[in-house]
Amino acid sequence: MTHLALAAPAAPCDDAIDPFRERAARRHAVSKRILGAEVRFEADDEAWLALIEAAYGDLPEHRFPLPGPVLRIELRLADHVDAASLEAPPPVRMRSGAGLLGGVMDAAHYAMIAPAQRKALVVASPAMLARHPYHVRYELIEFAVFVLAQRAQGLVPLHGACVGRDGRGVLLLGASGAGKSTLALHSLLGGLDFLAEDAVFVEPSHLLASGVANYLHVKDDACRFVEDEGVREWIRQSPTIRRRSGAEKYEIDLRDGRGQLASAPLELAGVMLLSDQPAERLLTPLSPNEAIARLTADQPYAAGLPGWAEFCRRCARVGAYRLARARHPDVAVAALSAWLDA
């Protein structure tokens, strides 16, 4: 991490002089290598730095074959709002127009992204940072980083997980409840390299996958498969977060050395489409046409973006499989390990 103190220009308080707050002071700068890009965060208050470290501190620096772009994200505090009004953070609504993309909670909490300029602005009140740092980090800051990195590099964004070994990775896709997070957890515990659990970004021409391996989110029932008491304690001592769906999950920080994080992008060697149904055969190969159809149904947003056709062609070439529900996640991990070693 590079943390620079910026010169603080005079900040006029007269709206007649600076009605758009263009001269507001940006006192702090932090640079991170994320998803192949150099992301420079410029903040007007030190409170932002803790969120940046929580999201991106001590992570492997991934690079793609081509030099990564420089992305700039400005972090600004909004005017103070009544803390009582933030008992629950407002839902995020997506907006677009005039070349801008946005995620808007309300007038004081939003992210606005200019992909063509490789810039974004994130705004939140001090009360929101204090009461709901998870939502600011996950729904505003990470949203801006993901969108900029994806658009600037032509990456294919996927809702899924990815694990691997020796530079080769396997993509884990499937509907909510199929067991992606539980399988990712046991893959980590079973010695596989962990790349991402929730969002995977693939450079389609080389089928290289990157992600942010900061947290793993699992429900308490995932612990029923964990026999090691120390691991169960590690999970259950983690903070809990509440998804917009209402589901509560442990947010497990993966940077404490319990598992191996992928040190570089993984070259995808196959795609596993998880099923919540058991079957006599754990791994069933899919035909190229079936693989592409299932991928498209599983990832409707990515399927409409440039790079999708190339991604599908290459996935069909390396192979896609139906991964049935195993009697225990470790059985599925053993199958993935054997498949990667073959």
Short mmCIF file of C-alpha atoms in Angstrom, two decimals:
data_model
loop_
_atom_site.label_atom_id
_atom_site.label_comp_id
_atom_site.label_asym_id
_atom_site.label_seq_id
_atom_site.Cartn_x
_atom_site.Cartn_y
_atom_site.Cartn_z
CA MET A 1 0.00 0.00 0.00
CA THR A 2 1.13 3.54 -0.72
CA HIS A 3 -0.36 6.17 1.56
CA LEU A 4 0.42 9.77 0.66
CA ALA A 5 -0.73 12.88 2.43
CA LEU A 6 -1.97 15.32 -0.19
CA ALA A 7 -1.65 19.04 0.04
CA ALA A 8 -4.87 20.47 1.41
CA PRO A 9 -6.06 23.31 -0.81
CA ALA A 10 -8.19 26.04 0.63
CA ALA A 11 -11.75 24.83 0.94
CA PRO A 12 -14.10 27.75 0.36
CA CYS A 13 -17.23 27.58 2.45
CA ASP A 14 -19.12 30.08 0.30
CA ASP A 15 -21.45 28.26 -2.12
CA ALA A 16 -21.26 31.26 -4.43
CA ILE A 17 -17.53 30.64 -4.86
CA ASP A 18 -17.61 26.83 -5.17
CA PRO A 19 -21.23 25.68 -5.64
CA PHE A 20 -20.23 22.18 -6.83
CA ARG A 21 -17.61 21.67 -4.11
CA GLU A 22 -14.97 21.15 -6.79
CA ARG A 23 -12.28 22.62 -4.56
CA ALA A 24 -12.99 20.39 -1.60
CA ALA A 25 -9.84 19.15 0.08
CA ARG A 26 -8.58 15.63 -0.72
CA ARG A 27 -6.06 15.02 2.05
CA HIS A 28 -5.26 11.33 1.68
CA ALA A 29 -4.23 9.07 -1.18
CA VAL A 30 -3.85 5.29 -1.16
CA SER A 31 -2.90 3.09 -4.13
CA LYS A 32 -3.79 -0.61 -4.42
CA ARG A 33 -3.29 -3.22 -7.12
CA ILE A 34 -6.76 -4.78 -7.59
CA LEU A 35 -7.99 -7.07 -10.39
CA GLY A 36 -4.98 -6.22 -12.53
CA ALA A 37 -5.47 -2.45 -12.25
CA GLU A 38 -3.75 0.21 -10.18
CA VAL A 39 -6.54 1.82 -8.17
CA ARG A 40 -5.79 5.19 -6.63
CA PHE A 41 -8.15 6.26 -3.86
CA GLU A 42 -8.26 9.95 -2.94
CA ALA A 43 -10.12 10.74 0.27
CA ASP A 44 -11.15 13.88 2.08
CA ASP A 45 -11.08 12.21 5.51
CA GLU A 46 -8.95 9.58 7.22
CA ALA A 47 -12.09 7.61 8.12
CA TRP A 48 -12.14 6.23 4.59
CA LEU A 49 -8.73 4.61 4.96
CA ALA A 50 -9.94 1.95 7.39
CA LEU A 51 -12.53 0.79 4.85
CA ILE A 52 -9.92 0.63 2.08
CA GLU A 53 -7.65 -1.48 4.27
CA ALA A 54 -10.55 -3.71 5.31
CA ALA A 55 -11.33 -4.35 1.66
CA TYR A 56 -7.89 -4.49 0.03
CA GLY A 57 -5.16 -4.60 2.65
CA ASP A 58 -2.64 -7.49 2.56
CA LEU A 59 -4.02 -9.06 -0.61
CA PRO A 60 -1.97 -10.63 -3.43
CA GLU A 61 -1.39 -8.18 -6.28
CA HIS A 62 -2.82 -9.73 -9.44
CA ARG A 63 -1.64 -8.71 -12.89
CA PHE A 64 -2.88 -9.69 -16.34
CA PRO A 65 -0.57 -10.06 -19.36
CA LEU A 66 -1.24 -6.52 -20.59
CA PRO A 67 -0.25 -3.56 -18.41
CA GLY A 68 -3.10 -2.64 -16.11
CA PRO A 69 -4.88 0.71 -16.28
CA VAL A 70 -4.81 3.39 -13.60
CA LEU A 71 -8.23 3.93 -12.03
CA ARG A 72 -9.11 6.83 -9.75
CA ILE A 73 -11.79 6.78 -7.09
CA GLU A 74 -12.58 9.88 -5.08
CA LEU A 75 -14.06 9.34 -1.61
CA ARG A 76 -15.99 12.22 -0.10
CA LEU A 77 -17.94 12.72 3.09
CA ALA A 78 -21.47 14.03 2.65
CA ASP A 79 -23.05 16.57 4.93
CA HIS A 80 -24.00 15.18 8.31
CA VAL A 81 -27.29 13.29 8.39
CA ASP A 82 -29.43 12.24 11.31
CA ALA A 83 -27.92 8.98 12.56
CA ALA A 84 -31.36 7.81 13.70
CA SER A 85 -32.50 7.80 10.07
CA LEU A 86 -29.88 5.15 9.25
CA GLU A 87 -31.23 2.35 11.39
CA ALA A 88 -31.29 0.38 8.14
CA PRO A 89 -29.21 1.55 5.16
CA PRO A 90 -31.33 2.53 2.16
CA PRO A 91 -31.43 -0.01 -0.68
CA VAL A 92 -29.13 0.62 -3.63
CA ARG A 93 -30.78 1.55 -6.93
CA MET A 94 -28.84 1.33 -10.18
CA ARG A 95 -28.85 4.34 -12.49
CA SER A 96 -27.26 5.23 -15.83
CA GLY A 97 -27.15 8.09 -18.31
CA ALA A 98 -24.77 10.39 -20.19
CA GLY A 99 -21.98 7.82 -19.98
CA LEU A 100 -22.30 7.50 -16.21
CA LEU A 101 -23.22 4.50 -14.07
CA GLY A 102 -24.47 4.83 -10.55
CA GLY A 103 -25.48 3.01 -7.42
CA VAL A 104 -27.68 5.32 -5.35
CA MET A 105 -28.94 4.82 -1.81
CA ASP A 106 -30.10 8.42 -1.32
CA ALA A 107 -28.86 11.99 -1.76
CA ALA A 108 -26.06 11.50 0.80
CA HIS A 109 -24.94 7.96 -0.09
CA TYR A 110 -24.05 6.96 -3.65
CA ALA A 111 -21.37 5.91 -6.12
CA MET A 112 -21.11 7.54 -9.56
CA ILE A 113 -18.83 5.95 -12.15
CA ALA A 114 -17.42 7.37 -15.40
CA PRO A 115 -15.98 4.29 -17.16
CA ALA A 116 -14.65 6.24 -20.15
CA GLN A 117 -12.64 8.47 -17.82
CA ARG A 118 -11.69 5.57 -15.54
CA LYS A 119 -12.90 7.56 -12.57
CA ALA A 120 -15.53 7.22 -9.87
CA LEU A 121 -16.92 9.21 -6.96
CA VAL A 122 -18.16 7.60 -3.74
CA VAL A 123 -20.05 9.71 -1.22
CA ALA A 124 -21.25 8.72 2.26
CA SER A 125 -22.05 10.49 5.49
CA PRO A 126 -19.93 10.14 8.65
CA ALA A 127 -22.93 8.48 10.31
CA MET A 128 -23.13 5.81 7.59
CA LEU A 129 -19.40 5.10 7.86
CA ALA A 130 -19.76 4.68 11.60
CA ARG A 131 -23.00 2.64 11.69
CA HIS A 132 -22.86 0.62 8.47
CA PRO A 133 -19.25 0.32 7.27
CA TYR A 134 -20.00 -3.05 5.62
CA HIS A 135 -22.60 -1.51 3.31
CA VAL A 136 -20.35 1.43 2.40
CA ARG A 137 -17.48 -0.93 1.64
CA TYR A 138 -19.44 -3.67 -0.12
CA GLU A 139 -22.17 -1.73 -1.93
CA LEU A 140 -20.42 1.52 -2.79
CA ILE A 141 -16.61 1.23 -2.73
CA GLU A 142 -16.32 -2.35 -4.04
CA PHE A 143 -19.09 -1.66 -6.54
CA ALA A 144 -17.08 1.24 -7.97
CA VAL A 145 -13.84 -0.75 -8.06
CA PHE A 146 -15.44 -3.77 -9.72
CA VAL A 147 -17.25 -1.78 -12.40
CA LEU A 148 -14.21 0.34 -13.29
CA ALA A 149 -11.80 -2.62 -13.40
CA GLN A 150 -14.23 -4.68 -15.47
CA ARG A 151 -15.03 -1.94 -17.99
CA ALA A 152 -11.44 -0.70 -18.36
CA GLN A 153 -10.04 -4.18 -19.10
CA GLY A 154 -12.93 -5.93 -20.83
CA LEU A 155 -13.24 -8.53 -18.08
CA VAL A 156 -16.17 -10.89 -17.81
CA PRO A 157 -17.81 -10.41 -14.37
CA LEU A 158 -19.24 -13.57 -12.84
CA HIS A 159 -21.24 -14.30 -9.72
CA GLY A 160 -19.40 -17.35 -8.48
CA ALA A 161 -16.33 -18.72 -6.73
CA CYS A 162 -12.93 -19.89 -7.92
CA VAL A 163 -10.26 -22.13 -6.38
CA GLY A 164 -7.22 -23.84 -7.84
CA ARG A 165 -3.70 -25.16 -7.58
CA ASP A 166 -0.36 -24.42 -9.26
CA GLY A 167 -1.78 -21.61 -11.37
CA ARG A 168 -4.76 -23.62 -12.65
CA GLY A 169 -8.26 -22.77 -11.49
CA VAL A 170 -11.74 -24.16 -11.49
CA LEU A 171 -14.78 -21.91 -11.66
CA LEU A 172 -17.65 -22.75 -9.30
CA LEU A 173 -21.02 -21.49 -10.51
CA GLY A 174 -24.59 -22.20 -9.50
CA ALA A 175 -27.79 -20.76 -8.15
CA SER A 176 -28.08 -19.37 -4.64
CA GLY A 177 -28.15 -22.26 -2.18
CA ALA A 178 -26.19 -24.62 -4.42
CA GLY A 179 -23.30 -24.60 -1.95
CA LYS A 180 -20.66 -22.40 -3.59
CA SER A 181 -19.56 -20.72 -0.36
CA THR A 182 -19.45 -23.97 1.63
CA LEU A 183 -17.43 -25.67 -1.11
CA ALA A 184 -15.08 -22.67 -1.32
CA LEU A 185 -14.56 -22.83 2.46
CA HIS A 186 -13.71 -26.53 2.42
CA SER A 187 -11.48 -26.05 -0.63
CA LEU A 188 -9.50 -23.48 1.36
CA LEU A 189 -9.31 -25.79 4.37
CA GLY A 190 -8.39 -28.68 2.07
CA GLY A 191 -5.29 -26.95 0.72
CA LEU A 192 -6.51 -25.48 -2.56
CA ASP A 193 -5.62 -21.91 -3.48
CA PHE A 194 -8.52 -19.53 -2.84
CA LEU A 195 -9.21 -16.84 -5.43
CA ALA A 196 -12.75 -15.57 -4.77
CA GLU A 197 -16.06 -16.61 -3.27
CA ASP A 198 -18.64 -14.14 -4.57
CA ALA A 199 -17.30 -12.29 -7.62
CA VAL A 200 -14.85 -13.61 -10.22
CA PHE A 201 -13.50 -11.54 -13.12
CA VAL A 202 -12.16 -13.35 -16.18
CA GLU A 203 -9.90 -12.01 -18.92
CA PRO A 204 -11.54 -13.92 -21.78
CA SER A 205 -8.73 -14.16 -24.34
CA HIS A 206 -6.47 -16.05 -21.90
CA LEU A 207 -9.20 -17.38 -19.59
CA LEU A 208 -7.39 -15.86 -16.62
CA ALA A 209 -9.50 -15.38 -13.49
CA SER A 210 -8.93 -12.82 -10.77
CA GLY A 211 -10.86 -11.79 -7.69
CA VAL A 212 -10.62 -10.17 -4.28
CA ALA A 213 -9.84 -12.84 -1.70
CA ASN A 214 -10.62 -10.73 1.35
CA TYR A 215 -13.67 -12.40 2.92
CA LEU A 216 -15.68 -15.59 2.80
CA HIS A 217 -19.37 -15.41 3.74
CA VAL A 218 -21.03 -18.52 5.16
CA LYS A 219 -24.10 -19.26 7.23
CA ASP A 220 -23.82 -20.92 10.61
CA ASP A 221 -25.06 -24.23 9.22
CA ALA A 222 -21.80 -24.52 7.24
CA CYS A 223 -20.11 -25.34 10.54
CA ARG A 224 -21.89 -28.68 10.74
CA PHE A 225 -19.44 -30.04 8.19
CA VAL A 226 -16.37 -28.69 10.01
CA GLU A 227 -14.88 -31.24 12.38
CA ASP A 228 -11.96 -29.17 13.63
CA GLU A 229 -13.04 -27.30 16.76
CA GLY A 230 -10.44 -24.57 16.19
CA VAL A 231 -11.78 -23.89 12.71
CA ARG A 232 -15.36 -23.76 13.98
CA GLU A 233 -14.27 -21.24 16.60
CA TRP A 234 -12.46 -19.20 13.95
CA ILE A 235 -15.64 -19.06 11.89
CA ARG A 236 -18.00 -18.29 14.76
CA GLN A 237 -15.79 -15.56 16.19
CA SER A 238 -15.99 -13.69 12.88
CA PRO A 239 -18.29 -10.67 12.59
CA THR A 240 -21.75 -11.26 11.18
CA ILE A 241 -23.27 -9.28 8.33
CA ARG A 242 -26.84 -9.10 7.13
CA ARG A 243 -27.48 -9.37 3.40
CA ARG A 244 -30.24 -7.36 1.75
CA SER A 245 -32.18 -10.63 1.58
CA GLY A 246 -32.16 -10.74 5.36
CA ALA A 247 -29.75 -13.68 5.52
CA GLU A 248 -27.13 -13.43 8.25
CA LYS A 249 -23.66 -14.73 7.48
CA TYR A 250 -20.27 -14.84 9.10
CA GLU A 251 -17.77 -12.59 7.34
CA ILE A 252 -14.55 -14.58 7.65
CA ASP A 253 -11.36 -12.63 7.00
CA LEU A 254 -9.10 -14.91 4.95
CA ARG A 255 -5.92 -12.91 5.46
CA ASP A 256 -4.88 -14.49 8.76
CA GLY A 257 -2.84 -17.27 7.16
CA ARG A 258 -5.21 -20.21 7.67
CA GLY A 259 -5.34 -20.90 3.96
CA GLN A 260 -3.49 -20.17 0.75
CA LEU A 261 -4.68 -17.21 -1.33
CA ALA A 262 -4.03 -17.34 -5.06
CA SER A 263 -0.91 -15.23 -5.60
CA ALA A 264 -1.72 -14.51 -9.26
CA PRO A 265 -4.67 -14.90 -11.64
CA LEU A 266 -5.60 -18.54 -12.21
CA GLU A 267 -5.87 -19.96 -15.70
CA LEU A 268 -9.25 -21.63 -15.80
CA ALA A 269 -8.96 -25.34 -16.51
CA GLY A 270 -12.67 -26.03 -16.21
CA VAL A 271 -16.09 -24.88 -15.08
CA MET A 272 -18.21 -26.64 -12.45
CA LEU A 273 -21.94 -25.90 -12.45
CA LEU A 274 -23.09 -26.86 -8.96
CA SER A 275 -26.35 -28.71 -8.44
CA ASP A 276 -28.22 -28.90 -5.15
CA GLN A 277 -29.28 -32.44 -6.02
CA PRO A 278 -27.23 -35.59 -5.31
CA ALA A 279 -26.44 -38.02 -8.11
CA GLU A 280 -24.71 -41.36 -8.48
CA ARG A 281 -22.00 -39.67 -10.54
CA LEU A 282 -20.43 -36.63 -8.87
CA LEU A 283 -18.94 -35.06 -12.01
CA THR A 284 -20.84 -35.22 -15.30
CA PRO A 285 -19.32 -33.62 -18.42
CA LEU A 286 -21.55 -31.29 -20.42
CA SER A 287 -21.61 -30.99 -24.18
CA PRO A 288 -20.34 -27.65 -25.56
CA ASN A 289 -23.86 -26.53 -26.48
CA GLU A 290 -25.27 -27.49 -23.09
CA ALA A 291 -22.36 -25.82 -21.33
CA ILE A 292 -22.91 -22.53 -23.16
CA ALA A 293 -26.67 -22.66 -22.56
CA ARG A 294 -26.20 -23.27 -18.84
CA LEU A 295 -23.53 -20.60 -18.51
CA THR A 296 -25.79 -18.06 -20.21
CA ALA A 297 -28.73 -18.95 -17.98
CA ASP A 298 -26.55 -18.80 -14.86
CA GLN A 299 -24.93 -15.43 -15.69
CA PRO A 300 -27.55 -13.23 -17.41
CA TYR A 301 -25.75 -9.92 -16.78
CA ALA A 302 -22.36 -11.09 -18.07
CA ALA A 303 -24.02 -12.74 -21.05
CA GLY A 304 -24.92 -9.31 -22.45
CA LEU A 305 -21.41 -7.88 -22.24
CA PRO A 306 -18.54 -7.82 -24.77
CA GLY A 307 -16.23 -10.78 -24.30
CA TRP A 308 -19.00 -13.23 -23.40
CA ALA A 309 -18.87 -15.17 -26.67
CA GLU A 310 -15.10 -15.61 -26.40
CA PHE A 311 -15.41 -16.62 -22.76
CA CYS A 312 -18.03 -19.27 -23.59
CA ARG A 313 -16.00 -20.68 -26.49
CA ARG A 314 -12.95 -21.11 -24.31
CA CYS A 315 -14.93 -22.57 -21.40
CA ALA A 316 -16.50 -25.12 -23.74
CA ARG A 317 -13.01 -25.99 -24.99
CA VAL A 318 -11.51 -26.63 -21.53
CA GLY A 319 -14.63 -28.40 -20.34
CA ALA A 320 -17.72 -27.77 -18.22
CA TYR A 321 -19.22 -30.22 -15.76
CA ARG A 322 -22.26 -30.71 -13.59
CA LEU A 323 -21.09 -31.12 -10.00
CA ALA A 324 -23.74 -32.95 -8.00
CA ARG A 325 -24.33 -32.42 -4.29
CA ALA A 326 -21.90 -34.61 -2.36
CA ARG A 327 -22.70 -36.23 0.97
CA HIS A 328 -19.95 -34.04 2.48
CA PRO A 329 -18.15 -31.00 1.02
CA ASP A 330 -14.79 -32.73 1.53
CA VAL A 331 -15.86 -35.38 -0.97
CA ALA A 332 -16.39 -32.66 -3.58
CA VAL A 333 -13.05 -31.04 -2.67
CA ALA A 334 -11.29 -34.37 -3.17
CA ALA A 335 -12.91 -34.67 -6.60
CA LEU A 336 -11.82 -31.15 -7.53
CA SER A 337 -8.26 -31.82 -6.32
CA ALA A 338 -8.04 -35.04 -8.32
CA TRP A 339 -9.44 -33.26 -11.37
CA LEU A 340 -6.89 -30.43 -11.09
CA ASP A 341 -4.05 -32.94 -10.68
CA ALA A 342 -5.09 -35.03 -13.68
#
